[in-house]
Amino acid sequence: MSIKILGGLIKGQTLLVPKGDLIRPTSVMLRRKIFDARQDMSGFHFVDICGGSGAIALEALSRGAESATIVEKNSKVFGLLKDNCNKSKRSSDSLGEINLVKSCGLKWLESFLVSYSNYSAEEKESVIIFIDPPYEIHNIYEESIKLLKNANFSGEIWIESDEQKGIKKKVLEEMIDARKIYSQGTSFILLHG
């Protein structure tokens, strides 16, 4: 199975996705909705703590993000993610910096937020954290939001979930303010910040 980058520098770039249910890529229509609204990602540093194929982070880079940090803990998925990133980097010399981290997303986020406290106000606001764990693992949503609130995170937070399998919109909105919600079917991405 494969998916494609929808726009920007590496539009049409094919990304490989592992067979089976190791990951669940964000649907094409949901990716299109959020990135049609945010076509220019210049000046942003994108962080995906549950990287999977890397599609969302690579889409952000394709649309001008300065860098992307992609965290993935599964060894098999990490190898495929690395291949997708290398292929994308070869497709455009202008693509921003890619940092791949093989780790648990929550552990990485906790250590990142220590260094984040030393960023300037402008640097803090340029960070986008994308949280998209397997829908049924609710504690990753809850712990991530708790860590970000405790760190007074002032960048943007994008959270993907699903009304049937994941944390429902209403529950997320009780945990964190939503500036905008993009929906496709039962899946949605909530934006905060």
mmCIF file with all atom_site columns, N, CA and C in Angstrom, residues 98-158:
data_model
loop_
_atom_site.group_PDB
_atom_site.id
_atom_site.type_symbol
_atom_site.label_atom_id
_atom_site.label_alt_id
_atom_site.label_comp_id
_atom_site.label_asym_id
_atom_site.label_entity_id
_atom_site.label_seq_id
_atom_site.pdbx_PDB_ins_code
_atom_site.Cartn_x
_atom_site.Cartn_y
_atom_site.Cartn_z
_atom_site.occupancy
_atom_site.B_iso_or_equiv
_atom_site.pdbx_formal_charge
_atom_site.auth_seq_id
_atom_site.auth_comp_id
_atom_site.auth_asym_id
_atom_site.auth_atom_id
_atom_site.pdbx_PDB_model_num
ATOM 1   N N  . ILE A 1 98  ? 15.029 17.011 8.386  1.00 0.00 ? 98  ILE A N  1
ATOM 2   C CA . ILE A 1 98  ? 14.255 15.903 8.933  1.00 0.00 ? 98  ILE A CA 1
ATOM 3   C C  . ILE A 1 98  ? 15.045 15.254 10.060 1.00 0.00 ? 98  ILE A C  1
ATOM 4   N N  . ASN A 1 99  ? 14.426 15.157 11.229 1.00 0.00 ? 99  ASN A N  1
ATOM 5   C CA . ASN A 1 99  ? 15.029 14.475 12.370 1.00 0.00 ? 99  ASN A CA 1
ATOM 6   C C  . ASN A 1 99  ? 14.179 13.264 12.711 1.00 0.00 ? 99  ASN A C  1
ATOM 7   N N  . LEU A 1 100 ? 14.745 12.076 12.596 1.00 0.00 ? 100 LEU A N  1
ATOM 8   C CA . LEU A 1 100 ? 14.025 10.849 12.934 1.00 0.00 ? 100 LEU A CA 1
ATOM 9   C C  . LEU A 1 100 ? 14.477 10.361 14.294 1.00 0.00 ? 100 LEU A C  1
ATOM 10  N N  . VAL A 1 101 ? 13.514 9.975  15.123 1.00 0.00 ? 101 VAL A N  1
ATOM 11  C CA . VAL A 1 101 ? 13.813 9.519  16.477 1.00 0.00 ? 101 VAL A CA 1
ATOM 12  C C  . VAL A 1 101 ? 13.079 8.199  16.717 1.00 0.00 ? 101 VAL A C  1
ATOM 13  N N  . LYS A 1 102 ? 13.836 7.159  17.050 1.00 0.00 ? 102 LYS A N  1
ATOM 14  C CA . LYS A 1 102 ? 13.228 5.873  17.387 1.00 0.00 ? 102 LYS A CA 1
ATOM 15  C C  . LYS A 1 102 ? 13.042 5.850  18.904 1.00 0.00 ? 102 LYS A C  1
ATOM 16  N N  . SER A 1 103 ? 11.821 6.112  19.326 1.00 0.00 ? 103 SER A N  1
ATOM 17  C CA . SER A 1 103 ? 11.537 6.236  20.758 1.00 0.00 ? 103 SER A CA 1
ATOM 18  C C  . SER A 1 103 ? 10.030 6.218  20.975 1.00 0.00 ? 103 SER A C  1
ATOM 19  N N  . CYS A 1 104 ? 9.645  6.078  22.223 1.00 0.00 ? 104 CYS A N  1
ATOM 20  C CA . CYS A 1 104 ? 8.255  6.248  22.633 1.00 0.00 ? 104 CYS A CA 1
ATOM 21  C C  . CYS A 1 104 ? 7.928  7.744  22.530 1.00 0.00 ? 104 CYS A C  1
ATOM 22  N N  . GLY A 1 105 ? 6.818  8.067  21.894 1.00 0.00 ? 105 GLY A N  1
ATOM 23  C CA . GLY A 1 105 ? 6.444  9.461  21.696 1.00 0.00 ? 105 GLY A CA 1
ATOM 24  C C  . GLY A 1 105 ? 6.302  10.252 22.983 1.00 0.00 ? 105 GLY A C  1
ATOM 25  N N  . LEU A 1 106 ? 5.698  9.655  24.006 1.00 0.00 ? 106 LEU A N  1
ATOM 26  C CA . LEU A 1 106 ? 5.516  10.360 25.278 1.00 0.00 ? 106 LEU A CA 1
ATOM 27  C C  . LEU A 1 106 ? 6.846  10.644 25.967 1.00 0.00 ? 106 LEU A C  1
ATOM 28  N N  . LYS A 1 107 ? 7.747  9.655  25.961 1.00 0.00 ? 107 LYS A N  1
ATOM 29  C CA . LYS A 1 107 ? 9.065  9.868  26.576 1.00 0.00 ? 107 LYS A CA 1
ATOM 30  C C  . LYS A 1 107 ? 9.821  10.959 25.844 1.00 0.00 ? 107 LYS A C  1
ATOM 31  N N  . TRP A 1 108 ? 9.767  10.921 24.511 1.00 0.00 ? 108 TRP A N  1
ATOM 32  C CA . TRP A 1 108 ? 10.466 11.947 23.732 1.00 0.00 ? 108 TRP A CA 1
ATOM 33  C C  . TRP A 1 108 ? 9.864  13.322 24.025 1.00 0.00 ? 108 TRP A C  1
ATOM 34  N N  . LEU A 1 109 ? 8.531  13.417 24.041 1.00 0.00 ? 109 LEU A N  1
ATOM 35  C CA . LEU A 1 109 ? 7.861  14.694 24.284 1.00 0.00 ? 109 LEU A CA 1
ATOM 36  C C  . LEU A 1 109 ? 8.261  15.268 25.641 1.00 0.00 ? 109 LEU A C  1
ATOM 37  N N  . GLU A 1 110 ? 8.312  14.418 26.639 1.00 0.00 ? 110 GLU A N  1
ATOM 38  C CA . GLU A 1 110 ? 8.700  14.863 27.978 1.00 0.00 ? 110 GLU A CA 1
ATOM 39  C C  . GLU A 1 110 ? 10.106 15.469 27.973 1.00 0.00 ? 110 GLU A C  1
ATOM 40  N N  . SER A 1 111 ? 11.062 14.808 27.299 1.00 0.00 ? 111 SER A N  1
ATOM 41  C CA . SER A 1 111 ? 12.427 15.346 27.259 1.00 0.00 ? 111 SER A CA 1
ATOM 42  C C  . SER A 1 111 ? 12.504 16.596 26.381 1.00 0.00 ? 111 SER A C  1
ATOM 43  N N  . PHE A 1 112 ? 11.740 16.632 25.288 1.00 0.00 ? 112 PHE A N  1
ATOM 44  C CA . PHE A 1 112 ? 11.721 17.816 24.421 1.00 0.00 ? 112 PHE A CA 1
ATOM 45  C C  . PHE A 1 112 ? 11.234 19.042 25.177 1.00 0.00 ? 112 PHE A C  1
ATOM 46  N N  . LEU A 1 113 ? 10.205 18.877 25.995 1.00 0.00 ? 113 LEU A N  1
ATOM 47  C CA . LEU A 1 113 ? 9.623  20.015 26.687 1.00 0.00 ? 113 LEU A CA 1
ATOM 48  C C  . LEU A 1 113 ? 10.577 20.639 27.704 1.00 0.00 ? 113 LEU A C  1
ATOM 49  N N  . VAL A 1 114 ? 11.568 19.891 28.158 1.00 0.00 ? 114 VAL A N  1
ATOM 50  C CA . VAL A 1 114 ? 12.604 20.464 29.036 1.00 0.00 ? 114 VAL A CA 1
ATOM 51  C C  . VAL A 1 114 ? 13.411 21.491 28.254 1.00 0.00 ? 114 VAL A C  1
ATOM 52  N N  . SER A 1 115 ? 13.847 21.137 27.040 1.00 0.00 ? 115 SER A N  1
ATOM 53  C CA . SER A 1 115 ? 14.618 22.083 26.224 1.00 0.00 ? 115 SER A CA 1
ATOM 54  C C  . SER A 1 115 ? 13.739 23.202 25.674 1.00 0.00 ? 115 SER A C  1
ATOM 55  N N  . TYR A 1 116 ? 12.460 22.891 25.423 1.00 0.00 ? 116 TYR A N  1
ATOM 56  C CA . TYR A 1 116 ? 11.510 23.882 24.909 1.00 0.00 ? 116 TYR A CA 1
ATOM 57  C C  . TYR A 1 116 ? 11.400 25.078 25.863 1.00 0.00 ? 116 TYR A C  1
ATOM 58  N N  . SER A 1 117 ? 11.547 24.841 27.148 1.00 0.00 ? 117 SER A N  1
ATOM 59  C CA . SER A 1 117 ? 11.435 25.924 28.129 1.00 0.00 ? 117 SER A CA 1
ATOM 60  C C  . SER A 1 117 ? 12.507 26.996 27.930 1.00 0.00 ? 117 SER A C  1
ATOM 61  N N  . ASN A 1 118 ? 13.592 26.646 27.231 1.00 0.00 ? 118 ASN A N  1
ATOM 62  C CA . ASN A 1 118 ? 14.671 27.612 26.980 1.00 0.00 ? 118 ASN A CA 1
ATOM 63  C C  . ASN A 1 118 ? 14.523 28.341 25.646 1.00 0.00 ? 118 ASN A C  1
ATOM 64  N N  . TYR A 1 119 ? 13.505 28.010 24.861 1.00 0.00 ? 119 TYR A N  1
ATOM 65  C CA . TYR A 1 119 ? 13.279 28.674 23.573 1.00 0.00 ? 119 TYR A CA 1
ATOM 66  C C  . TYR A 1 119 ? 12.836 30.113 23.808 1.00 0.00 ? 119 TYR A C  1
ATOM 67  N N  . SER A 1 120 ? 13.081 30.978 22.814 1.00 0.00 ? 120 SER A N  1
ATOM 68  C CA . SER A 1 120 ? 12.539 32.341 22.851 1.00 0.00 ? 120 SER A CA 1
ATOM 69  C C  . SER A 1 120 ? 11.034 32.249 22.608 1.00 0.00 ? 120 SER A C  1
ATOM 70  N N  . ALA A 1 121 ? 10.314 33.319 22.896 1.00 0.00 ? 121 ALA A N  1
ATOM 71  C CA . ALA A 1 121 ? 8.861  33.337 22.693 1.00 0.00 ? 121 ALA A CA 1
ATOM 72  C C  . ALA A 1 121 ? 8.519  33.038 21.232 1.00 0.00 ? 121 ALA A C  1
ATOM 73  N N  . GLU A 1 122 ? 9.278  33.615 20.314 1.00 0.00 ? 122 GLU A N  1
ATOM 74  C CA . GLU A 1 122 ? 9.035  33.393 18.875 1.00 0.00 ? 122 GLU A CA 1
ATOM 75  C C  . GLU A 1 122 ? 9.276  31.936 18.494 1.00 0.00 ? 122 GLU A C  1
ATOM 76  N N  . GLU A 1 123 ? 10.359 31.352 19.016 1.00 0.00 ? 123 GLU A N  1
ATOM 77  C CA . GLU A 1 123 ? 10.653 29.945 18.734 1.00 0.00 ? 123 GLU A CA 1
ATOM 78  C C  . GLU A 1 123 ? 9.556  29.033 19.290 1.00 0.00 ? 123 GLU A C  1
ATOM 79  N N  . LYS A 1 124 ? 9.086  29.336 20.491 1.00 0.00 ? 124 LYS A N  1
ATOM 80  C CA . LYS A 1 124 ? 8.034  28.526 21.115 1.00 0.00 ? 124 LYS A CA 1
ATOM 81  C C  . LYS A 1 124 ? 6.770  28.504 20.251 1.00 0.00 ? 124 LYS A C  1
ATOM 82  N N  . GLU A 1 125 ? 6.409  29.654 19.706 1.00 0.00 ? 125 GLU A N  1
ATOM 83  C CA . GLU A 1 125 ? 5.183  29.754 18.915 1.00 0.00 ? 125 GLU A CA 1
ATOM 84  C C  . GLU A 1 125 ? 5.310  29.098 17.545 1.00 0.00 ? 125 GLU A C  1
ATOM 85  N N  . SER A 1 126 ? 6.536  28.802 17.101 1.00 0.00 ? 126 SER A N  1
ATOM 86  C CA . SER A 1 126 ? 6.735  28.218 15.772 1.00 0.00 ? 126 SER A CA 1
ATOM 87  C C  . SER A 1 126 ? 6.650  26.689 15.773 1.00 0.00 ? 126 SER A C  1
ATOM 88  N N  . VAL A 1 127 ? 6.451  26.090 16.940 1.00 0.00 ? 127 VAL A N  1
ATOM 89  C CA . VAL A 1 127 ? 6.417  24.629 17.045 1.00 0.00 ? 127 VAL A CA 1
ATOM 90  C C  . VAL A 1 127 ? 4.977  24.126 16.933 1.00 0.00 ? 127 VAL A C  1
ATOM 91  N N  . ILE A 1 128 ? 4.789  23.105 16.090 1.00 0.00 ? 128 ILE A N  1
ATOM 92  C CA . ILE A 1 128 ? 3.500  22.416 15.982 1.00 0.00 ? 128 ILE A CA 1
ATOM 93  C C  . ILE A 1 128 ? 3.718  20.976 16.424 1.00 0.00 ? 128 ILE A C  1
ATOM 94  N N  . ILE A 1 129 ? 2.951  20.532 17.415 1.00 0.00 ? 129 ILE A N  1
ATOM 95  C CA . ILE A 1 129 ? 3.004  19.146 17.882 1.00 0.00 ? 129 ILE A CA 1
ATOM 96  C C  . ILE A 1 129 ? 1.786  18.414 17.334 1.00 0.00 ? 129 ILE A C  1
ATOM 97  N N  . PHE A 1 130 ? 2.023  17.305 16.632 1.00 0.00 ? 130 PHE A N  1
ATOM 98  C CA . PHE A 1 130 ? 0.937  16.484 16.087 1.00 0.00 ? 130 PHE A CA 1
ATOM 99  C C  . PHE A 1 130 ? 0.852  15.203 16.910 1.00 0.00 ? 130 PHE A C  1
ATOM 100 N N  . ILE A 1 131 ? -0.345 14.954 17.447 1.00 0.00 ? 131 ILE A N  1
ATOM 101 C CA . ILE A 1 131 ? -0.593 13.778 18.289 1.00 0.00 ? 131 ILE A CA 1
ATOM 102 C C  . ILE A 1 131 ? -1.610 12.892 17.575 1.00 0.00 ? 131 ILE A C  1
ATOM 103 N N  . ASP A 1 132 ? -1.166 11.727 17.141 1.00 0.00 ? 132 ASP A N  1
ATOM 104 C CA . ASP A 1 132 ? -2.030 10.820 16.378 1.00 0.00 ? 132 ASP A CA 1
ATOM 105 C C  . ASP A 1 132 ? -1.678 9.371  16.711 1.00 0.00 ? 132 ASP A C  1
ATOM 106 N N  . PRO A 1 133 ? -1.942 8.956  17.961 1.00 0.00 ? 133 PRO A N  1
ATOM 107 C CA . PRO A 1 133 ? -1.641 7.568  18.329 1.00 0.00 ? 133 PRO A CA 1
ATOM 108 C C  . PRO A 1 133 ? -2.706 6.619  17.773 1.00 0.00 ? 133 PRO A C  1
ATOM 109 N N  . PRO A 1 134 ? -2.499 5.318  17.922 1.00 0.00 ? 134 PRO A N  1
ATOM 110 C CA . PRO A 1 134 ? -3.610 4.415  17.614 1.00 0.00 ? 134 PRO A CA 1
ATOM 111 C C  . PRO A 1 134 ? -4.825 4.906  18.410 1.00 0.00 ? 134 PRO A C  1
ATOM 112 N N  . TYR A 1 135 ? -5.959 5.051  17.722 1.00 0.00 ? 135 TYR A N  1
ATOM 113 C CA . TYR A 1 135 ? -7.130 5.686  18.323 1.00 0.00 ? 135 TYR A CA 1
ATOM 114 C C  . TYR A 1 135 ? -7.506 5.131  19.686 1.00 0.00 ? 135 TYR A C  1
ATOM 115 N N  . GLU A 1 136 ? -7.385 3.823  19.847 1.00 0.00 ? 136 GLU A N  1
ATOM 116 C CA . GLU A 1 136 ? -7.872 3.196  21.081 1.00 0.00 ? 136 GLU A CA 1
ATOM 117 C C  . GLU A 1 136 ? -6.953 3.416  22.286 1.00 0.00 ? 136 GLU A C  1
ATOM 118 N N  . ILE A 1 137 ? -5.758 3.944  22.083 1.00 0.00 ? 137 ILE A N  1
ATOM 119 C CA . ILE A 1 137 ? -4.825 4.155  23.202 1.00 0.00 ? 137 ILE A CA 1
ATOM 120 C C  . ILE A 1 137 ? -5.029 5.569  23.762 1.00 0.00 ? 137 ILE A C  1
ATOM 121 N N  . HIS A 1 138 ? -6.074 5.726  24.543 1.00 0.00 ? 138 HIS A N  1
ATOM 122 C CA . HIS A 1 138 ? -6.486 7.029  25.045 1.00 0.00 ? 138 HIS A CA 1
ATOM 123 C C  . HIS A 1 138 ? -5.451 7.678  25.960 1.00 0.00 ? 138 HIS A C  1
ATOM 124 N N  . ASN A 1 139 ? -4.670 6.874  26.682 1.00 0.00 ? 139 ASN A N  1
ATOM 125 C CA . ASN A 1 139 ? -3.729 7.485  27.632 1.00 0.00 ? 139 ASN A CA 1
ATOM 126 C C  . ASN A 1 139 ? -2.671 8.332  26.931 1.00 0.00 ? 139 ASN A C  1
ATOM 127 N N  . ILE A 1 140 ? -2.345 8.033  25.666 1.00 0.00 ? 140 ILE A N  1
ATOM 128 C CA . ILE A 1 140 ? -1.357 8.858  24.954 1.00 0.00 ? 140 ILE A CA 1
ATOM 129 C C  . ILE A 1 140 ? -1.920 10.260 24.736 1.00 0.00 ? 140 ILE A C  1
ATOM 130 N N  . TYR A 1 141 ? -3.186 10.360 24.379 1.00 0.00 ? 141 TYR A N  1
ATOM 131 C CA . TYR A 1 141 ? -3.822 11.673 24.237 1.00 0.00 ? 141 TYR A CA 1
ATOM 132 C C  . TYR A 1 141 ? -3.766 12.420 25.571 1.00 0.00 ? 141 TYR A C  1
ATOM 133 N N  . GLU A 1 142 ? -4.243 11.753 26.605 1.00 0.00 ? 142 GLU A N  1
ATOM 134 C CA . GLU A 1 142 ? -4.354 12.382 27.923 1.00 0.00 ? 142 GLU A CA 1
ATOM 135 C C  . GLU A 1 142 ? -3.003 12.814 28.470 1.00 0.00 ? 142 GLU A C  1
ATOM 136 N N  . GLU A 1 143 ? -2.007 11.923 28.390 1.00 0.00 ? 143 GLU A N  1
ATOM 137 C CA . GLU A 1 143 ? -0.672 12.240 28.918 1.00 0.00 ? 143 GLU A CA 1
ATOM 138 C C  . GLU A 1 143 ? 0.012  13.334 28.108 1.00 0.00 ? 143 GLU A C  1
ATOM 139 N N  . SER A 1 144 ? -0.150 13.313 26.790 1.00 0.00 ? 144 SER A N  1
ATOM 140 C CA . SER A 1 144 ? 0.454  14.346 25.936 1.00 0.00 ? 144 SER A CA 1
ATOM 141 C C  . SER A 1 144 ? -0.107 15.717 26.279 1.00 0.00 ? 144 SER A C  1
ATOM 142 N N  . ILE A 1 145 ? -1.420 15.804 26.379 1.00 0.00 ? 145 ILE A N  1
ATOM 143 C CA . ILE A 1 145 ? -2.055 17.084 26.702 1.00 0.00 ? 145 ILE A CA 1
ATOM 144 C C  . ILE A 1 145 ? -1.618 17.567 28.080 1.00 0.00 ? 145 ILE A C  1
ATOM 145 N N  . LYS A 1 146 ? -1.546 16.661 29.034 1.00 0.00 ? 146 LYS A N  1
ATOM 146 C CA . LYS A 1 146 ? -1.098 17.015 30.386 1.00 0.00 ? 146 LYS A CA 1
ATOM 147 C C  . LYS A 1 146 ? 0.335  17.561 30.356 1.00 0.00 ? 146 LYS A C  1
ATOM 148 N N  . LEU A 1 147 ? 1.238  16.875 29.651 1.00 0.00 ? 147 LEU A N  1
ATOM 149 C CA . LEU A 1 147 ? 2.625  17.337 29.539 1.00 0.00 ? 147 LEU A CA 1
ATOM 150 C C  . LEU A 1 147 ? 2.700  18.726 28.907 1.00 0.00 ? 147 LEU A C  1
ATOM 151 N N  . LEU A 1 148 ? 1.941  18.932 27.830 1.00 0.00 ? 148 LEU A N  1
ATOM 152 C CA . LEU A 1 148 ? 1.968  20.217 27.121 1.00 0.00 ? 148 LEU A CA 1
ATOM 153 C C  . LEU A 1 148 ? 1.399  21.336 27.979 1.00 0.00 ? 148 LEU A C  1
ATOM 154 N N  . LYS A 1 149 ? 0.340  21.072 28.707 1.00 0.00 ? 149 LYS A N  1
ATOM 155 C CA . LYS A 1 149 ? -0.235 22.089 29.603 1.00 0.00 ? 149 LYS A CA 1
ATOM 156 C C  . LYS A 1 149 ? 0.742  22.438 30.729 1.00 0.00 ? 149 LYS A C  1
ATOM 157 N N  . ASN A 1 150 ? 1.345  21.411 31.328 1.00 0.00 ? 150 ASN A N  1
ATOM 158 C CA . ASN A 1 150 ? 2.291  21.643 32.429 1.00 0.00 ? 150 ASN A CA 1
ATOM 159 C C  . ASN A 1 150 ? 3.514  22.425 31.989 1.00 0.00 ? 150 ASN A C  1
ATOM 160 N N  . ALA A 1 151 ? 3.872  22.302 30.702 1.00 0.00 ? 151 ALA A N  1
ATOM 161 C CA . ALA A 1 151 ? 5.045  23.012 30.166 1.00 0.00 ? 151 ALA A CA 1
ATOM 162 C C  . ALA A 1 151 ? 4.671  24.394 29.631 1.00 0.00 ? 151 ALA A C  1
ATOM 163 N N  . ASN A 1 152 ? 3.400  24.786 29.780 1.00 0.00 ? 152 ASN A N  1
ATOM 164 C CA . ASN A 1 152 ? 2.922  26.057 29.215 1.00 0.00 ? 152 ASN A CA 1
ATOM 165 C C  . ASN A 1 152 ? 3.249  26.169 27.732 1.00 0.00 ? 152 ASN A C  1
ATOM 166 N N  . PHE A 1 153 ? 3.022  25.088 27.010 1.00 0.00 ? 153 PHE A N  1
ATOM 167 C CA . PHE A 1 153 ? 3.308  25.049 25.577 1.00 0.00 ? 153 PHE A CA 1
ATOM 168 C C  . PHE A 1 153 ? 2.503  26.123 24.857 1.00 0.00 ? 153 PHE A C  1
ATOM 169 N N  . SER A 1 154 ? 3.177  26.960 24.062 1.00 0.00 ? 154 SER A N  1
ATOM 170 C CA . SER A 1 154 ? 2.492  28.081 23.406 1.00 0.00 ? 154 SER A CA 1
ATOM 171 C C  . SER A 1 154 ? 2.477  27.964 21.885 1.00 0.00 ? 154 SER A C  1
ATOM 172 N N  . GLY A 1 155 ? 2.935  26.836 21.362 1.00 0.00 ? 155 GLY A N  1
ATOM 173 C CA . GLY A 1 155 ? 2.833  26.611 19.923 1.00 0.00 ? 155 GLY A CA 1
ATOM 174 C C  . GLY A 1 155 ? 1.457  26.062 19.589 1.00 0.00 ? 155 GLY A C  1
ATOM 175 N N  . GLU A 1 156 ? 1.376  25.373 18.457 1.00 0.00 ? 156 GLU A N  1
ATOM 176 C CA . GLU A 1 156 ? 0.105  24.769 18.057 1.00 0.00 ? 156 GLU A CA 1
ATOM 177 C C  . GLU A 1 156 ? 0.110  23.285 18.395 1.00 0.00 ? 156 GLU A C  1
ATOM 178 N N  . ILE A 1 157 ? -1.063 22.773 18.715 1.00 0.00 ? 157 ILE A N  1
ATOM 179 C CA . ILE A 1 157 ? -1.244 21.342 18.955 1.00 0.00 ? 157 ILE A CA 1
ATOM 180 C C  . ILE A 1 157 ? -2.299 20.855 17.967 1.00 0.00 ? 157 ILE A C  1
ATOM 181 N N  . TRP A 1 158 ? -1.948 19.815 17.202 1.00 0.00 ? 158 TRP A N  1
ATOM 182 C CA . TRP A 1 158 ? -2.899 19.171 16.295 1.00 0.00 ? 158 TRP A CA 1
ATOM 183 C C  . TRP A 1 158 ? -3.140 17.775 16.851 1.00 0.00 ? 158 TRP A C  1
#
